[in-house]
């Protein structure tokens, strides 16, 4: 899908990541990189697309804690990752590496 020419990439990405299927595909693709820092960026992009304050409220975590956990220097716990994913309509799952 092509973004309209008058919208910035960030606007387009933010709109796209509100769709759970798009967000799941994005996070899954980033996970293939096997790079925790890239995964943190992807989680932050998805949370921003849904509004950080709203994600914090739905995840039942403090705003400051969420911003810190998803910051460039963040190190979110598995519980926080689970809560963030759930707050944006996603869930964590595990599949065999070699299907």
N, CA and C of each residue as an Amber inpcrd file, in Angstrom:
protein
   297
   0.8430000  -1.1750000   0.0000000   0.0000000   0.0000000   0.0000000
   0.8840000   1.2320000   0.0000000   0.6190000   2.1790000  -0.8540000
   1.4160000   3.3980000  -0.9610000   0.8020000   4.5070000  -0.1340000
   1.6820000   5.2520000   0.5370000   1.2320000   6.3880000   1.3310000
   0.9070000   7.5530000   0.4010000  -0.1270000   8.3040000   0.7310000
  -0.4000000   9.5040000  -0.0540000   0.8160000  10.4350000  -0.0050000
   1.0710000  11.1630000  -1.0800000   2.2670000  11.9940000  -1.1840000
   2.3060000  13.1370000  -0.1800000   1.1800000  13.5880000   0.3040000
   1.1710000  14.7350000   1.2030000   1.3090000  14.3450000   2.6760000
   1.4970000  13.0660000   2.9670000   1.6680000  12.6220000   4.3540000
   3.1070000  12.2160000   4.5840000   3.5930000  12.4880000   5.7610000
   4.9510000  12.0800000   6.0890000   4.9830000  10.5830000   6.3740000
   6.1720000  10.0290000   6.3040000   6.3490000   8.6090000   6.5920000
   5.8940000   8.2930000   8.0110000   6.2520000   9.1400000   8.9770000
   5.8640000   8.8990000  10.3660000   4.3460000   8.8690000  10.5270000
   3.6540000   9.7790000   9.8440000   2.1910000   9.7930000   9.9130000
   1.6180000   8.5030000   9.3310000   2.1470000   8.1190000   8.1780000
   1.6900000   6.8960000   7.5250000   1.9530000   5.6750000   8.4100000
   3.1580000   5.6140000   8.9640000   3.5110000   4.4750000   9.8150000
   2.6170000   4.4400000  11.0550000   2.3960000   5.5930000  11.6530000
   1.5350000   5.6610000  12.8240000   0.1320000   5.1690000  12.5370000
  -0.4120000   5.5610000  11.3970000  -1.7470000   5.0910000  11.0120000
  -1.7430000   3.5870000  10.7390000  -0.7320000   3.1170000  10.0340000
  -0.6500000   1.6910000   9.6950000  -0.5580000   0.8220000  10.9380000
   0.2210000   1.2670000  11.9190000   0.4600000   0.4420000  13.1050000
  -0.7200000   0.4150000  14.0660000  -1.7600000   1.1800000  13.7870000
  -2.9890000   1.0730000  14.5820000  -3.7520000  -0.1950000  14.2180000
  -3.4970000  -0.7160000  13.0300000  -4.1160000  -1.9630000  12.5760000
  -3.3670000  -3.1340000  13.2190000  -4.0590000  -3.9610000  14.0120000
  -3.3760000  -5.0660000  14.6970000  -2.6230000  -6.0030000  13.7500000
  -3.1610000  -6.2570000  12.5810000  -2.4780000  -7.1430000  11.6270000
  -1.1690000  -6.5120000  11.1430000  -1.2010000  -5.2100000  10.8620000
   0.0130000  -4.5070000  10.4260000   1.0430000  -4.4580000  11.5540000
   0.5710000  -4.1570000  12.7630000   1.4800000  -4.0860000  13.9120000
   2.1120000  -5.4490000  14.1840000   1.3190000  -6.5040000  14.1040000
   1.8430000  -7.8580000  14.3390000   2.8800000  -8.2140000  13.2820000
   2.6070000  -7.9070000  12.0270000   3.5520000  -8.2090000  10.9470000
   4.8440000  -7.4140000  11.1320000   4.7180000  -6.1730000  11.5350000
   5.8870000  -5.3140000  11.7650000   6.7570000  -5.8830000  12.8810000
   6.1400000  -6.1920000  14.0120000   6.8980000  -6.7280000  15.1450000
   7.5100000  -8.0790000  14.7860000   6.7570000  -8.9060000  14.1040000
   7.2820000 -10.2170000  13.7020000   8.4910000 -10.0600000  12.7740000
   8.4190000  -9.1440000  11.8360000   9.5440000  -8.9160000  10.9220000
  10.7680000  -8.4210000  11.6860000  10.5660000  -7.5440000  12.6460000
  11.6760000  -7.0330000  13.4450000  12.2750000  -8.1470000  14.2980000
  11.4380000  -9.0350000  14.8020000  11.9460000 -10.1440000  15.6200000
  12.8670000 -11.0500000  14.8010000  12.6360000 -11.1240000  13.5080000
  13.4950000 -11.9380000  12.6310000  14.9250000 -11.3940000  12.6060000
  15.1030000 -10.1300000  12.9280000  16.4330000  -9.5280000  12.9360000
  17.2840000 -10.0230000  14.1030000  16.6380000 -10.5850000  15.1080000
  17.3260000 -11.0700000  16.3150000  18.1540000  -9.9490000  16.9560000
  17.5210000  -8.7860000  17.0720000  18.1730000  -7.5960000  17.6130000
  17.2540000  -6.9740000  18.6640000  17.5660000  -7.1610000  19.9510000
  16.7020000  -6.6290000  21.0100000  16.4720000  -5.1180000  20.9050000
  17.4700000  -4.3680000  20.4830000  17.2970000  -2.9150000  20.3560000
  16.2750000  -2.5850000  19.2730000  16.2920000  -3.3240000  18.1760000
  15.3210000  -3.1020000  17.1020000  13.9180000  -3.4590000  17.5710000
  13.7990000  -4.5180000  18.3570000  12.4920000  -4.8960000  18.8980000
  11.9610000  -3.8120000  19.8180000  12.8290000  -3.2280000  20.6090000
  12.4200000  -2.1410000  21.5000000  11.8980000  -0.9500000  20.6960000
  12.5710000  -0.6230000  19.6020000  12.1210000   0.4650000  18.7320000
  10.7520000   0.1350000  18.1420000  10.5800000  -1.1040000  17.6970000
   9.2890000  -1.5140000  17.1110000   8.1680000  -1.4220000  18.1390000
   8.4180000  -1.8750000  19.3470000   7.4030000  -1.7720000  20.4090000
   7.0630000  -0.3090000  20.6750000   8.0810000   0.5360000  20.6790000
   7.8500000   1.9660000  20.8950000   7.0170000   2.5550000  19.7520000
   7.3220000   2.1900000  18.5180000   6.5330000   2.6830000  17.3740000
   5.0620000   2.2800000  17.4910000   4.8340000   1.0180000  17.8490000
   3.4500000   0.5370000  17.9740000   2.7430000   1.2530000  19.1240000
   3.4180000   1.4040000  20.2540000   2.8100000   2.1010000  21.3950000
   2.5100000   3.5520000  21.0430000   3.4300000   4.2190000  20.3520000
   3.1980000   5.6160000  19.9510000   2.0140000   5.7230000  19.0010000
   1.8660000   4.7580000  18.1210000   0.7520000   4.7800000  17.1680000
  -0.5920000   4.7420000  17.8920000  -0.6210000   4.0820000  19.0260000
  -1.8530000   3.9520000  19.8090000  -1.9630000   5.0330000  20.8780000
  -0.9380000   5.8710000  21.0050000  -0.9080000   6.9100000  22.0310000
  -0.3080000   6.3500000  23.3030000   0.8640000   6.8260000  23.6550000
   1.5850000   6.2790000  24.8090000   0.7580000   6.3630000  26.0930000
   0.0960000   7.4740000  26.3170000  -0.6930000   7.6180000  27.5440000
  -1.8290000   6.6020000  27.5830000  -2.4680000   6.3970000  26.4400000
  -3.5640000   5.4270000  26.3750000  -3.0440000   4.0050000  26.5630000
  -1.9010000   3.6830000  25.9710000  -1.3040000   2.3530000  26.1550000
  -0.9470000   2.1500000  27.6230000  -0.3660000   3.1640000  28.2480000
  -0.0180000   3.0650000  29.6740000  -1.2680000   2.8030000  30.5110000
  -2.3420000   3.5170000  30.1880000  -3.5930000   3.3300000  30.9400000
  -4.1270000   1.9110000  30.7570000  -4.2010000   1.4490000  29.4940000
  -4.7190000   0.1030000  29.2210000  -3.8280000  -0.9880000  29.7960000
  -2.5170000  -0.7230000  29.8030000  -1.5660000  -1.7220000  30.3110000
  -1.4610000  -1.6770000  31.8310000  -2.0920000  -0.6820000  32.4280000
  -2.0530000  -0.5060000  33.8800000  -0.6150000  -0.3340000  34.3750000
   0.1170000   0.5180000  33.6670000   1.4740000   0.8950000  34.0800000
   1.5450000   2.4160000  34.0620000   2.4360000   2.9620000  34.8260000
   2.5850000   4.4060000  34.8680000   3.1450000   4.9510000  33.5650000
   2.7460000   6.1720000  33.2390000   3.2490000   6.8200000  32.0180000
   4.7680000   6.8630000  32.0000000   5.3400000   7.3360000  33.1090000
   6.7980000   7.4650000  33.1780000   7.4740000   6.1080000  33.0480000
   6.8940000   5.0810000  33.6840000   7.4910000   3.7580000  33.6050000
   7.4750000   3.2350000  32.1750000   6.3660000   3.4770000  31.4610000
   6.2600000   3.0150000  30.0860000   7.2530000   3.7470000  29.1940000
   7.3330000   5.0690000  29.3310000   8.2910000   5.8340000  28.5310000
   9.7200000   5.3560000  28.8020000  10.0370000   5.1090000  30.0740000
  11.3860000   4.6520000  30.4310000  11.6370000   3.2530000  29.8780000
  10.6640000   2.3490000  30.0210000  10.8350000   0.9600000  29.5630000
  11.0260000   0.8900000  28.0590000  10.3580000   1.7700000  27.3010000
  10.4370000   1.7350000  25.8480000  11.4100000   2.7560000  25.2740000
  12.1680000   3.4160000  26.1350000  13.1570000   4.3850000  25.6640000
  14.3480000   3.6460000  25.0460000  15.2190000   4.3920000  24.4080000
  16.4030000   3.7920000  23.7690000  17.2590000   3.0340000  24.7780000
  17.2640000   3.4860000  26.0170000  18.0360000   2.8140000  27.0700000
  17.1740000   1.8730000  27.8990000  15.9350000   1.6720000  27.4970000
  15.0050000   0.8540000  28.2610000  15.3470000  -0.6180000  28.2260000
  14.8350000  -1.3080000  29.2080000  15.0090000  -2.7530000  29.3020000
  13.7240000  -3.3110000  29.9190000  12.6390000  -3.3360000  29.1240000
  11.3460000  -3.7380000  29.6990000  11.3460000  -5.2010000  30.1200000
  10.6100000  -5.4510000  31.1780000  10.4500000  -6.8280000  31.6270000
   9.4970000  -7.5510000  30.6820000   9.4880000  -8.8540000  30.7640000
   8.5560000  -9.6370000  29.9570000   7.1200000  -9.2610000  30.3160000
   6.8800000  -8.9710000  31.5700000   5.5460000  -8.5580000  32.0080000
   5.1310000  -7.2620000  31.3170000   6.0400000  -6.3090000  31.2390000
   5.7390000  -5.0390000  30.5880000   5.4810000  -5.2480000  29.1000000
   6.3100000  -6.0510000  28.4420000   6.1090000  -6.3400000  27.0210000
   4.7360000  -6.9720000  26.8180000   4.3910000  -7.9340000  27.6540000
   3.0880000  -8.5990000  27.5620000   1.9570000  -7.5840000  27.7220000
   2.0640000  -6.7090000  28.7150000   1.0200000  -5.7150000  28.9680000
   0.8820000  -4.7360000  27.8080000   2.0000000  -4.3050000  27.2470000
   1.9650000  -3.3720000  26.1240000   1.3160000  -4.0360000  24.9160000
   1.7370000  -5.2490000  24.6090000   1.1490000  -5.9530000  23.4750000
  -0.3550000  -6.1410000  23.6680000  -0.7550000  -6.5460000  24.8550000
  -2.1750000  -6.7400000  25.1410000  -2.9380000  -5.4180000  25.0060000
  -2.3270000  -4.3290000  25.4550000  -2.9790000  -3.0170000  25.4050000
  -3.2350000  -2.5490000  23.9740000  -2.4500000  -3.0510000  23.0190000
  -2.6420000  -2.6390000  21.6210000  -3.3020000  -3.7410000  20.7950000
  -3.8280000  -4.7520000  21.4790000  -4.5850000  -5.7950000  20.7910000
  -3.7510000  -6.9240000  20.2160000  -2.5520000  -7.1180000  20.7600000
  -1.6690000  -8.1900000  20.2910000  -1.3570000  -9.1330000  21.4390000
  -0.7750000 -10.2810000  21.0940000  -0.3160000 -11.1940000  22.1390000
   0.9850000 -11.8180000  21.7080000   1.7440000 -12.2290000  22.6780000
   3.0140000 -12.8910000  22.4400000   2.7590000 -14.3630000  22.2080000
   3.4210000 -14.9420000  21.2050000   3.2830000 -16.3700000  20.9690000
   4.6330000 -16.9260000  20.5520000   4.7450000 -18.2190000  20.6200000
   5.9820000 -18.9050000  20.2770000   5.6720000 -19.9660000  19.2290000
   6.5220000 -20.0300000  18.2170000   6.3660000 -21.0230000  17.1560000
   7.7110000 -21.7090000  16.9460000   7.7010000 -22.9160000  16.3860000
   8.9790000 -23.5840000  16.1010000   9.8270000 -22.7220000  15.1640000
  11.1120000 -22.6880000  15.4070000  11.9940000 -21.8770000  14.5730000
  12.0420000 -22.3730000  13.1450000  12.0620000 -23.6980000  12.9690000
  12.1130000 -24.2870000  11.6350000  10.8240000 -25.0550000  11.4000000
   9.9060000 -24.4050000  10.7130000   8.5990000 -25.0210000  10.4840000
   8.6760000 -26.0830000   9.4120000
